[in-house]
Coordinates of C-alpha atoms in Angstrom, one line a residue:
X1 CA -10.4 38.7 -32.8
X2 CA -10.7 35.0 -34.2
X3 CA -8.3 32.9 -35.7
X4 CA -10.1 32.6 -38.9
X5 CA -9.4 36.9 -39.0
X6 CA -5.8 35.8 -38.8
X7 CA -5.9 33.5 -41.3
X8 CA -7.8 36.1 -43.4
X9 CA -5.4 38.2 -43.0
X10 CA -2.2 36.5 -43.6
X11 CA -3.9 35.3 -46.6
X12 CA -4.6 38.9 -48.4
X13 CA -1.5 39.9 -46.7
X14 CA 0.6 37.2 -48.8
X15 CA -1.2 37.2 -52.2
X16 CA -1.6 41.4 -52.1
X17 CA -4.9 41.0 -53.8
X18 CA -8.0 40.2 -52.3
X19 CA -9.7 38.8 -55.0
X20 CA -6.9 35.7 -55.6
X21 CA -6.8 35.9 -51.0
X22 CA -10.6 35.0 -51.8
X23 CA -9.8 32.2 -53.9
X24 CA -7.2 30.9 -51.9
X25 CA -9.8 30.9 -48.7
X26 CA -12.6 29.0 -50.9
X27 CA -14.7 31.9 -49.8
X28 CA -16.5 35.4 -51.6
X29 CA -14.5 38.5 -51.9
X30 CA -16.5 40.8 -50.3
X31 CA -17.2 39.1 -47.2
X32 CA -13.2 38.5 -47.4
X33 CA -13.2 41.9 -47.7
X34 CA -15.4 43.2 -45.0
X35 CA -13.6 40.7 -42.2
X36 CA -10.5 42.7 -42.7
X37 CA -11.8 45.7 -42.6
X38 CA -13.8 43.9 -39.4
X39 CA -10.1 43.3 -38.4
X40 CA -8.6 46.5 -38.8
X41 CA -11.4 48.7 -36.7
X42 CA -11.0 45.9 -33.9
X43 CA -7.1 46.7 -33.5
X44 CA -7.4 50.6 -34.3
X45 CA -4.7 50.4 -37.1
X46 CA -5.0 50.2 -40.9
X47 CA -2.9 47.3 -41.5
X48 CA -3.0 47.7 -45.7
X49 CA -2.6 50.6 -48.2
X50 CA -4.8 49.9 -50.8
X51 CA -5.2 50.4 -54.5
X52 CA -7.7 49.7 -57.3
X53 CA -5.2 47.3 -58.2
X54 CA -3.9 45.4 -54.7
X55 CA -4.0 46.0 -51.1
X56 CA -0.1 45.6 -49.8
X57 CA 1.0 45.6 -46.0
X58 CA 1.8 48.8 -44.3
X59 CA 4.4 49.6 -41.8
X60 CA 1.7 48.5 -39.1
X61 CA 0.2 45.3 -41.0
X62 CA 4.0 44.2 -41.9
X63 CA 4.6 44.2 -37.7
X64 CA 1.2 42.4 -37.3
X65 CA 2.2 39.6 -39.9
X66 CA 5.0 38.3 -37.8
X67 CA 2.6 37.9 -34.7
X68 CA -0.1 36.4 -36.3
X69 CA 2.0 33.9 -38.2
X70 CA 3.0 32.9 -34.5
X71 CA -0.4 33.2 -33.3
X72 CA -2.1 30.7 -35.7
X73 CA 1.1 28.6 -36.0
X74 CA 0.9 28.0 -31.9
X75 CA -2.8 27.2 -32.3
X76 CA -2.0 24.8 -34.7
X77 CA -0.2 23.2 -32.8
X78 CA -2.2 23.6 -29.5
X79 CA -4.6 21.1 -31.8
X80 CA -1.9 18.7 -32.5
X81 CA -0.8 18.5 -28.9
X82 CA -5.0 18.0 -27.8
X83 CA -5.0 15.5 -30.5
X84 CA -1.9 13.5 -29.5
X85 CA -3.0 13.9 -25.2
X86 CA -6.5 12.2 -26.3
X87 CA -4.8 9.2 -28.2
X88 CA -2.4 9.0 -25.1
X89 CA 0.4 10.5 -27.6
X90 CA 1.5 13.0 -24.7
X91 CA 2.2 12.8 -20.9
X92 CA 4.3 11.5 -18.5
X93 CA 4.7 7.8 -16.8
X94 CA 6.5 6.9 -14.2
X95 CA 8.3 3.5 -14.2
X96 CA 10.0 0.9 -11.7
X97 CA 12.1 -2.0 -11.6
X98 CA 14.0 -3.8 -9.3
X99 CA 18.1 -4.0 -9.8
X100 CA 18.3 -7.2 -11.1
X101 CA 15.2 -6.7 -13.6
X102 CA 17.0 -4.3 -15.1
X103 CA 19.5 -6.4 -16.1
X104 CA 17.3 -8.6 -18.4
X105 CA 17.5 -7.1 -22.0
X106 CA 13.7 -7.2 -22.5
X107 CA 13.4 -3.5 -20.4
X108 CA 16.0 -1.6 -21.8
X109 CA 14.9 -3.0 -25.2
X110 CA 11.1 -2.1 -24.4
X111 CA 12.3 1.2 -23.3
X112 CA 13.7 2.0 -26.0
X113 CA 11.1 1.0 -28.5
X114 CA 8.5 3.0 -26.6
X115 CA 10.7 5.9 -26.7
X116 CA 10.7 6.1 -30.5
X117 CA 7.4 5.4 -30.8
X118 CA 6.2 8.0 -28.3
X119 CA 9.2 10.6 -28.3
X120 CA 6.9 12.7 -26.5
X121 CA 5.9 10.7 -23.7
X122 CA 8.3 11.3 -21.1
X123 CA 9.4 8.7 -19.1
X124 CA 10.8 8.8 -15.0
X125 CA 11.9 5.7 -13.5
X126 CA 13.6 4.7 -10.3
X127 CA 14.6 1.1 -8.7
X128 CA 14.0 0.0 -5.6
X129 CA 13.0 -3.5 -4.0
X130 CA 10.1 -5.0 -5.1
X131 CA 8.0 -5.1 -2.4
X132 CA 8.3 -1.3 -2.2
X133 CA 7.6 -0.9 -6.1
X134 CA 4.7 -3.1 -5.7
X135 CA 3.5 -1.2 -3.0
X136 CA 3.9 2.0 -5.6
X137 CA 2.0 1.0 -7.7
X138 CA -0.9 0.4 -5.5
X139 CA -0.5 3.9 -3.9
X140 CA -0.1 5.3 -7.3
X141 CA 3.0 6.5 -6.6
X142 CA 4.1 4.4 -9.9
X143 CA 2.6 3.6 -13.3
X144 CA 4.6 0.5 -14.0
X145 CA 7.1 -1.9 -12.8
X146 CA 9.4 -4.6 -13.7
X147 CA 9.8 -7.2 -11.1
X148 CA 10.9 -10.9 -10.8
X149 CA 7.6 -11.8 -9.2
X150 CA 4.2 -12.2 -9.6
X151 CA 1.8 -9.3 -8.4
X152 CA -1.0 -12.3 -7.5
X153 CA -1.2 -10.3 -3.5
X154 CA -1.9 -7.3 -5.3
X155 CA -5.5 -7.5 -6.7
X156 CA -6.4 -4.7 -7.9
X157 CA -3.0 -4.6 -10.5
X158 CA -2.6 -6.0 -13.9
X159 CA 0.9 -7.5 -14.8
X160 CA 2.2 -9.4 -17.4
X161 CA 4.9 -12.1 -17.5
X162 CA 7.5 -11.0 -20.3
X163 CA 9.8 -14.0 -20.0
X164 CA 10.0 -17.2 -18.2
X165 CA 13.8 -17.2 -16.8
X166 CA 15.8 -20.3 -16.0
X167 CA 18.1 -20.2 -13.0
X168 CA 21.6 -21.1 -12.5
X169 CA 24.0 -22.0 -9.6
X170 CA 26.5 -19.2 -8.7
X171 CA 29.2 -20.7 -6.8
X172 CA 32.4 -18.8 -6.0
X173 CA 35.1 -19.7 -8.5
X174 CA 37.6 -22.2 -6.7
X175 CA 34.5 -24.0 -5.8
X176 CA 34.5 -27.7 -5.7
X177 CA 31.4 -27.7 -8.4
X178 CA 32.8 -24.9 -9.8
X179 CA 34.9 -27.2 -12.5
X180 CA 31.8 -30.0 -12.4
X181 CA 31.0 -30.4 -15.8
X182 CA 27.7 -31.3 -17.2
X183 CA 24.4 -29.4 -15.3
X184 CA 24.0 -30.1 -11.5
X185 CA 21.5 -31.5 -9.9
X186 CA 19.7 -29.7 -7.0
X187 CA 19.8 -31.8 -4.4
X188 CA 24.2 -32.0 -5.0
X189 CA 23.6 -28.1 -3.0
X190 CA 21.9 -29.8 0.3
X191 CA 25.1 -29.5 2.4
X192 CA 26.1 -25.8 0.9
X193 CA 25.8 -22.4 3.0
X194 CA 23.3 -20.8 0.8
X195 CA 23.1 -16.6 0.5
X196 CA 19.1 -16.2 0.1
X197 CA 17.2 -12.6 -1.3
X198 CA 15.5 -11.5 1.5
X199 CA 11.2 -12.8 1.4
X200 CA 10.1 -9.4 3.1
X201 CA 12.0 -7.4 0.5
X202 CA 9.8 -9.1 -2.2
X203 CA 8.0 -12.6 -2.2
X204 CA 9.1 -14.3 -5.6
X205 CA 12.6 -15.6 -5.8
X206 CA 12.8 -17.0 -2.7
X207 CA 9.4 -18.8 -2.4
X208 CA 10.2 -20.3 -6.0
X209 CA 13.6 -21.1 -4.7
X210 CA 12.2 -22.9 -1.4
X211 CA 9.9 -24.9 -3.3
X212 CA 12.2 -26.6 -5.9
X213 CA 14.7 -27.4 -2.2
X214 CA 12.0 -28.5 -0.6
X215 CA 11.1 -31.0 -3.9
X216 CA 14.8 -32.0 -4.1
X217 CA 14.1 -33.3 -0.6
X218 CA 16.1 -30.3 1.4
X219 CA 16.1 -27.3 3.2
X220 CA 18.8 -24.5 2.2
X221 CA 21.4 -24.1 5.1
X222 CA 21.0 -19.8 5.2
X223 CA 24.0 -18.3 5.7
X224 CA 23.0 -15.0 4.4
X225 CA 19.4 -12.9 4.0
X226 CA 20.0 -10.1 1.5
X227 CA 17.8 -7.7 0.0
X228 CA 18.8 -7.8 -3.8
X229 CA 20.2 -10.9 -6.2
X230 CA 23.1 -8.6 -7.1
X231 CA 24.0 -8.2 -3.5
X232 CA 24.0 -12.2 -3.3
X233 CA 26.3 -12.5 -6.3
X234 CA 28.6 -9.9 -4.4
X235 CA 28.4 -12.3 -1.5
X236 CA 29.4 -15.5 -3.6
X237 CA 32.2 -13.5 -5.1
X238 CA 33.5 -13.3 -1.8
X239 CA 32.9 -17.0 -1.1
X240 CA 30.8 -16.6 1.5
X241 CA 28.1 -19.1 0.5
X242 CA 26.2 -20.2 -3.4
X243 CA 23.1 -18.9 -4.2
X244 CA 20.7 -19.5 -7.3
X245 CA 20.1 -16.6 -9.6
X246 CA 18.2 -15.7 -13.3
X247 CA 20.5 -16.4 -16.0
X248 CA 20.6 -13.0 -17.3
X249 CA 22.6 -12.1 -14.1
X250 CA 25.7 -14.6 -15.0
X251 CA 27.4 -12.1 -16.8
X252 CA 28.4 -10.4 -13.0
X253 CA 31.8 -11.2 -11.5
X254 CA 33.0 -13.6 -13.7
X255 CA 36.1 -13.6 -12.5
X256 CA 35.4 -14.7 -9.3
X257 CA 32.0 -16.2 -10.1
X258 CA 31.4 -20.1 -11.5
X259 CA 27.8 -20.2 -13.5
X260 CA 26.3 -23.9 -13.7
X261 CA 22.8 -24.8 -15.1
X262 CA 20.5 -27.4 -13.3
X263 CA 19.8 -29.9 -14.6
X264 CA 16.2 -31.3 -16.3
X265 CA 15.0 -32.9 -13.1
X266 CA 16.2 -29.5 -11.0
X267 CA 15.4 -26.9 -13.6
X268 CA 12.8 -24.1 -12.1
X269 CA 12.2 -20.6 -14.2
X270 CA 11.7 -17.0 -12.5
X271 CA 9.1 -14.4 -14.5
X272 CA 10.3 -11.1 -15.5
X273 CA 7.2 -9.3 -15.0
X274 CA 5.7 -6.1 -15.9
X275 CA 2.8 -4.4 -13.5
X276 CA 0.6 -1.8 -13.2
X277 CA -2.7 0.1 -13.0
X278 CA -5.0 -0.8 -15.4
X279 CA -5.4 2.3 -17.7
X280 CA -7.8 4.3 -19.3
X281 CA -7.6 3.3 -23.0
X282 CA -6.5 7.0 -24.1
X283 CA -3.3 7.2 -21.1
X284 CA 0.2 7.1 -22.2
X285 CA 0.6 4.0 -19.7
X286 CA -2.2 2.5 -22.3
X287 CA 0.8 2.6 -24.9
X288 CA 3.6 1.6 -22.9
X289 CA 1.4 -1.9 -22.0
X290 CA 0.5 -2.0 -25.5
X291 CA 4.6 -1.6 -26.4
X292 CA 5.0 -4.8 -23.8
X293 CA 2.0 -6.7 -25.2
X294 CA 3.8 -6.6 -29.0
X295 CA 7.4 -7.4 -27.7
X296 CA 5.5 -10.8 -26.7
X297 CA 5.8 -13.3 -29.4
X298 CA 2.4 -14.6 -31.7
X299 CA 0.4 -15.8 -29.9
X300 CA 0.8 -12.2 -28.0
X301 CA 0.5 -12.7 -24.4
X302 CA -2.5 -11.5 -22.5
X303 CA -2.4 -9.2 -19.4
X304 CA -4.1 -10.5 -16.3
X305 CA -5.6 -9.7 -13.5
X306 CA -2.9 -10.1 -10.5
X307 CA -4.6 -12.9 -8.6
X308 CA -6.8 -14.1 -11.4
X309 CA -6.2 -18.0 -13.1
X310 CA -4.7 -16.9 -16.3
X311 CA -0.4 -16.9 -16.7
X312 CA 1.1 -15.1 -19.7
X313 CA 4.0 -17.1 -19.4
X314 CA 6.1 -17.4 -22.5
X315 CA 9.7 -17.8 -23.5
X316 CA 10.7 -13.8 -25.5
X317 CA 14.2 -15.4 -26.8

């Protein structure tokens, strides 16, 4: 049995004349005809009674419509589905990010504009530090992360920087700078007890951090190593120390919390970046990148190879 006998079928079985079933197909009666009857010997049963006049179902062909209308309907759509897996339309990815990434609007946004684009590519995610997601992409573990760091020890990934972030001076609230107005200059925080994100957890932060001190003409006094930024605005909240963070993470403990920006001479940015494998132009990771690329604004930023010369790195207000 072949789909096109079920499509035969359902065809005489519907317009009860063989003849107008014919037309319908775009094909000659009797060989219409003779594949039903082809039909009928292959399954043992007469499915029609027949007349000079019109052939109508029997008890037995009225039983066999149902399944074949289910038959060729889930065929159908076993094409679609094929279709859609080839244009990377179907599938699963697996995606990262670090806490403090997920903060910044751009990945819940690009979430959820890949979600309604591609309903039915499900998508898993996790967070965890980004040394470890880093490392999970290159163990294939993970198609995709956001991080707050470049993925330039990591040559065989692909990333793309999907904002340039400015950082501000968390200081806890009864802070001495805390009611400083106007932007503060760097090298104001020389004598502070700084709370630091931990290097080995994920190089990034910190080294950017350590190189604008070390241009102010200082080295932070560490008070504190942790292994995530929300865990060092937890820390100033307590008043243990300050600590520099994105600016997308002021919004945390404000009632304990004073935000200030740096100033021109002090001011230093963080990249929200997104990286992964590079994949196969028909792979549902193919569409998520693609989803980032367009979130960029014109000119769209271009991926890179982590490690190569080339820096996407453009403001996404």
């Amino acid at each position: 049995m072949e789909l096109r006998h079920l499509r035969y079928f359902i065809a005489v079985a519907e317009e009860e004349h063989m003849t107008r079933a014919a037309q319908r197909l775009g094909i000659q009666q009797p060989p219409l005809s003779q594949q039903i009857r082809d039909l009928e010997r292959e399954l043992g049963v007469q499915l029609f009674d027949r007349t000079p006049r019109s052939v109508r179902l029997n008890m037995a062909g009225r039983v066999f419509l149902e399944d074949a209308r289910a038959l060729l309907a889930s065929a159908e759509r076993a094409a679609v589905r094929v279709q859609q897996a080839t244009r990377g339309q179907v599938g699963r990815i697996a995606v990262g990010y670090t806490s403090s990434a997920s903060l910044h609007p751009r990945v819940p946004q690009l979430i959820r504009v890949f979600h309604a684009r591609h309903p039915m590519i499900a998508l898993d995610s996790q967070e965890n530090t980004t040394r470890d997601l880093l490392d999970a992409v290159a163990g294939e573990a993970l198609d995709a992360v956001f991080v707050r760091a470049s993925a330039a020890r990591y040559p065989t990934l692909s990333s793309l920087v999907l904002d340039q972030e400015e950082m501000v001076v968390a200081v806890p609230i009864e802070h001495r700078l805390a009611a400083k107005r106007g932007a503060l200059a760097l090298a104001e925080l020389a004598d502070e007890p700084f709370i630091l994100y931990r290097r080995e957890d994920g190089p990034g932060v910190q080294d950017e951090l350590l190189a604008a001190c070390a241009k102010a003409g200082f080295a932070p006094r560490v008070v504190a190593d942790v292994p995530r930024l929300l865990s060092a605005v937890t820390l100033v909240a307590s008043g243990r120390g300050i600590t520099l963070l994105p600016r997308t993470l002021q919004l945390l403990h404000r009632e304990s919390v004073a935000y200030r920006p740096l100033d021109a001479a002090s001011a230093f940015t963080i990249p929200l970046t997104l990286v992964y494998r590079e994949p196969p132009a028909d792979a549902p990771l193919a569409r998520f990148v693609e989803a980032a690329r367009q979130a960029l604004p014109a000119p769209r930023g271009q991926g890179r190879r982590a490690g190569g010369t080339s820096r996407a790195r453009r403001r996404l207000d």
